[in-house]
mmCIF file of C-alpha atoms and ligand atoms in Angstrom:
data_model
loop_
_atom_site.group_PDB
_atom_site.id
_atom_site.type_symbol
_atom_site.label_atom_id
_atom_site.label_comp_id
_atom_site.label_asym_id
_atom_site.label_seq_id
_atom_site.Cartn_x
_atom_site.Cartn_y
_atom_site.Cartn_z
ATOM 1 C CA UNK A 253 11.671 2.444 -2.025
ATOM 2 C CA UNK A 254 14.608 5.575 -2.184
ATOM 3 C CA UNK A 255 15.148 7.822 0.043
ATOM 4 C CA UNK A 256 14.278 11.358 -1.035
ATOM 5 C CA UNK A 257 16.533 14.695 -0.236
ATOM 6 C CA UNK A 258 15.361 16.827 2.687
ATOM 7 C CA UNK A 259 14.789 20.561 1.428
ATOM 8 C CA UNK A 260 16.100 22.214 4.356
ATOM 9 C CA UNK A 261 15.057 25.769 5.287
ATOM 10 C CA UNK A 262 14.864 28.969 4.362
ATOM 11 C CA UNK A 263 14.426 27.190 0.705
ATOM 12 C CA UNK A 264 10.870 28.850 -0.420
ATOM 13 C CA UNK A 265 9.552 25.517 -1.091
ATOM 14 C CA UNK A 266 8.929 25.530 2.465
ATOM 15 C CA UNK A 267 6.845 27.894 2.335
ATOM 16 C CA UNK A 268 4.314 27.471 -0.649
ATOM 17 C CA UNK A 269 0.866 26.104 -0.328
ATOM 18 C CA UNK A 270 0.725 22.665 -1.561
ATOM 19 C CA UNK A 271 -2.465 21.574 -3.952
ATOM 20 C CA UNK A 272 -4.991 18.620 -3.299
ATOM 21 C CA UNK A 273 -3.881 15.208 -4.531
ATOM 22 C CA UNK A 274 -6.284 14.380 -7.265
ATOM 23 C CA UNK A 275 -4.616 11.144 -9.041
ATOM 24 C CA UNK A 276 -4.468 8.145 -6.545
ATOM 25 C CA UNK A 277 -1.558 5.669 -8.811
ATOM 26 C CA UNK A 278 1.670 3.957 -7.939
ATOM 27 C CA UNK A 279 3.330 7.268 -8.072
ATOM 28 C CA UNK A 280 1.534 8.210 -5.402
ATOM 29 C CA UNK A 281 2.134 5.168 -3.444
ATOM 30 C CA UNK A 282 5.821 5.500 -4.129
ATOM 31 C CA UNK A 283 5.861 9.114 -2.714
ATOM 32 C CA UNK A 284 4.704 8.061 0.341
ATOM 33 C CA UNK A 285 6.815 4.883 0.431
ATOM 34 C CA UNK A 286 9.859 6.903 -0.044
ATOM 35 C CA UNK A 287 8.723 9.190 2.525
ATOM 36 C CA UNK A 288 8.600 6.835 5.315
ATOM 37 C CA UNK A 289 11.870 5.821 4.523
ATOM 38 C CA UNK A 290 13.245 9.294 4.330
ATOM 39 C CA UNK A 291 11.492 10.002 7.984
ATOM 40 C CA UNK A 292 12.553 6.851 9.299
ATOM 41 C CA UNK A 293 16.444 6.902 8.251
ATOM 42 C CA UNK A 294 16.126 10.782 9.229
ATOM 43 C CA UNK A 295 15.206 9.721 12.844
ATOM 44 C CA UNK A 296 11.615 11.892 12.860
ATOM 45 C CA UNK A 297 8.386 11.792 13.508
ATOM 46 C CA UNK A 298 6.910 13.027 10.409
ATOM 47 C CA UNK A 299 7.914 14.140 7.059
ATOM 48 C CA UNK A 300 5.326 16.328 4.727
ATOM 49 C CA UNK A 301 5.535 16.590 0.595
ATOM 50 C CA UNK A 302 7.234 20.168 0.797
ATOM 51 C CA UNK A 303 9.659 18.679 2.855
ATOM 52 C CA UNK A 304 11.028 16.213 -0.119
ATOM 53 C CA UNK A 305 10.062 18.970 -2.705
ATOM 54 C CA UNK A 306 6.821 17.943 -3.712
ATOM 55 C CA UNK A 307 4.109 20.835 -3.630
ATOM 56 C CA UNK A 308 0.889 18.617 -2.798
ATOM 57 C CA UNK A 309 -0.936 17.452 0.256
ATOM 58 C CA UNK A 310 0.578 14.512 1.696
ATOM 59 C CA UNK A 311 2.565 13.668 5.193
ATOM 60 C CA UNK A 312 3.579 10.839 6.880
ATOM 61 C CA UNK A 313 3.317 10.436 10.875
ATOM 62 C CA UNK A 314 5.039 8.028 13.203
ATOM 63 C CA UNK A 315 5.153 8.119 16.809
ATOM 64 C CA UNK A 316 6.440 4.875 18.259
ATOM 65 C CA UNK A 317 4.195 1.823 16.365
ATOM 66 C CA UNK A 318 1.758 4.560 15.078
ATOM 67 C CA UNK A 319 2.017 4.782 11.599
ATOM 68 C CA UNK A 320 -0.257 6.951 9.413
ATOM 69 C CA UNK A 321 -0.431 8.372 5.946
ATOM 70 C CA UNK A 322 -2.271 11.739 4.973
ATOM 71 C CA UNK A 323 -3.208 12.471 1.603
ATOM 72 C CA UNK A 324 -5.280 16.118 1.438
ATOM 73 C CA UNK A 325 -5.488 16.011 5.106
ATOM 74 C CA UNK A 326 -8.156 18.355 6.946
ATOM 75 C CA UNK A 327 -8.258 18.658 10.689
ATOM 76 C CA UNK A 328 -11.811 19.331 11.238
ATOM 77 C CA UNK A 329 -12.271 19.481 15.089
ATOM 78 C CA UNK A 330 -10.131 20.659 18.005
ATOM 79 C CA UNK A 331 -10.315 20.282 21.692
ATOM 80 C CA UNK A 332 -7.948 21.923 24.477
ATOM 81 C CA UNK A 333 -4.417 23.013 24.663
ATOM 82 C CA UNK A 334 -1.000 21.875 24.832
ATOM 83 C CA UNK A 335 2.463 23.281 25.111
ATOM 84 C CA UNK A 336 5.494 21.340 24.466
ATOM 85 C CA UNK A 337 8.727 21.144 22.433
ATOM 86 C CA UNK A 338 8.589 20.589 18.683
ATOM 87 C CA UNK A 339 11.921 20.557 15.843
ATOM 88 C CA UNK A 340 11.469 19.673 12.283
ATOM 89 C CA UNK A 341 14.087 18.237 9.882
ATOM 90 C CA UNK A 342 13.626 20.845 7.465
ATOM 91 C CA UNK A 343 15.161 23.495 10.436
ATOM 92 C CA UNK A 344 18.212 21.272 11.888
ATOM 93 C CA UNK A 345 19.314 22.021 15.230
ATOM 94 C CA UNK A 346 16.752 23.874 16.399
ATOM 95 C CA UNK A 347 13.438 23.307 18.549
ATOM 96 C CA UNK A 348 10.733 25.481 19.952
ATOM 97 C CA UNK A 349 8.177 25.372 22.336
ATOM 98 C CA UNK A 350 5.105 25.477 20.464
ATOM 99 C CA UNK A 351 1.193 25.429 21.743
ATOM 100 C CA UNK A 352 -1.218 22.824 19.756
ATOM 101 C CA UNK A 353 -4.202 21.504 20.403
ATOM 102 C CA UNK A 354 -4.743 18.785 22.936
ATOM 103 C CA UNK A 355 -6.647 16.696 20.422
ATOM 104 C CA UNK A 356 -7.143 17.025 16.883
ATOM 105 C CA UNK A 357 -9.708 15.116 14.534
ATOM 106 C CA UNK A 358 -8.187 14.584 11.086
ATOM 107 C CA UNK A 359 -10.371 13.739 7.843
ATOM 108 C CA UNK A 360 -8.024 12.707 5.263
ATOM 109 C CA UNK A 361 -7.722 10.242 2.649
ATOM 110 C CA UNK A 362 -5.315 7.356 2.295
ATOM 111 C CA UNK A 363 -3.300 6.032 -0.604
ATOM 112 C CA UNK A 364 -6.227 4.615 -2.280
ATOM 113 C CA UNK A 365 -8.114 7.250 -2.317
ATOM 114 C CA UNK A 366 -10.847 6.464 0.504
ATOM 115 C CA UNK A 367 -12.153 8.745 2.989
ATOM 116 C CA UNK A 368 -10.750 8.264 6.591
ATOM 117 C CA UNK A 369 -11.131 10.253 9.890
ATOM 118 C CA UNK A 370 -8.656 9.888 12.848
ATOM 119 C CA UNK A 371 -8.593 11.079 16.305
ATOM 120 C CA UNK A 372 -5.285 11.736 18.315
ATOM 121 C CA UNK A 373 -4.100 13.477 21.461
ATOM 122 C CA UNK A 374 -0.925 14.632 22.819
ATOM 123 C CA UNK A 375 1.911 14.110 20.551
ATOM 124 C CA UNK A 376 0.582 12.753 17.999
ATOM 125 C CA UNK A 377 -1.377 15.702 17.980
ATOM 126 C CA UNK A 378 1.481 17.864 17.644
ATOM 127 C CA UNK A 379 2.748 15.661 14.978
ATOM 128 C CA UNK A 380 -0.510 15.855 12.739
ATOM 129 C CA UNK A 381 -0.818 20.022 13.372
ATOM 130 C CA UNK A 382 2.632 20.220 12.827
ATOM 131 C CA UNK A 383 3.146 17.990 9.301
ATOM 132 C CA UNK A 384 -0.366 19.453 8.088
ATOM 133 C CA UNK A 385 0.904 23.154 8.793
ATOM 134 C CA UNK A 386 3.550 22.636 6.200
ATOM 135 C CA UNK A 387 0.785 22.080 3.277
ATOM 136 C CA UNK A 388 0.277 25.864 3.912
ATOM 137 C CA UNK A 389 3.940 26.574 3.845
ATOM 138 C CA UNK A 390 4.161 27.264 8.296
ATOM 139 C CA UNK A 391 7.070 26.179 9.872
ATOM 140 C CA UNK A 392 6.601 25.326 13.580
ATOM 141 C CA UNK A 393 9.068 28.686 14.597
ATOM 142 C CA UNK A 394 6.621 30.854 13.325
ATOM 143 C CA UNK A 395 4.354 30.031 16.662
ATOM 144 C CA UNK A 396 7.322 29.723 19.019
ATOM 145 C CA UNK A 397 5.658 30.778 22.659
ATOM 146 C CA UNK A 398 8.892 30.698 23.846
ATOM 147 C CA UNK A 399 13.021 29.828 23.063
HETATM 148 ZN ZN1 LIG B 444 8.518 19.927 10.060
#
């Protein structure tokens, strides 16, 4: 595993829309390798391609022991509301309130290539809408509610 450089914004990688991952190989498996060890030594919570320059739809989420890995993730149902705090590594020294959804459903694949769903709530919900936002080139301060 290596540890990747964070592109930091307003770099306009940030904001490009990533494509599907189509080839499921050790390169793959070493993105997302690298990109939990990026997160982790970068103290966050979650850590999407863009964010180590690499234009295709993959994340990484960790809350606590949660650990997941995205690969062309799709969040296909929503329920509720939530408002709460969110910063990103790409935007140091900055944080945001920011309203989510109080659950999310994810369909995604994993580093294999198999079909997965996953259901979360609270936090981790803010952590999958945020990381999956950044496939489409959002940063979480472009739905501030309030500073
Ligand atoms: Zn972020």
């Amino acid at each position: 595993m290596a540890l990747r450089d964070i592109v930091k914004d307003p770099n306009p990688t940030l904001r490009k829309i990533c494509r599907p991952v189509e080839i499921f190989d050790d390169k793959l498996g070493r993105l997302l390798d690298d990109m939990k060890e990026t997160m982790i030594k970068a103290d966050g919570v979650g850590l999407a391609g863009p964010q180590v320059g690499i234009l295709r739809r993959v994340a990484v989420v960790m809350v606590d022991d949660f650990y997941i890995e995205f690969v062309n993730p799709v969040i296909v149902k929503t329920k509720g509301s939530q408002i709460g705090p969110e910063a990103c590594l790409s935007v140091p020294n900055k944080s945001g309130n920011v309203k989510r959804p109080f659950r999310v459903t994810v369909d995604y694949q994993d580093r294999h290539g198999k079909e997965m769903s996953v259901t979360a709530e609270g936090f981790i919900a803010r952590a999958f809408c945020h990381e999956i936002d950044h496939l489409d080139g959002k940063l979480y301060y472009d739905f501030i509610e309030e500073k």
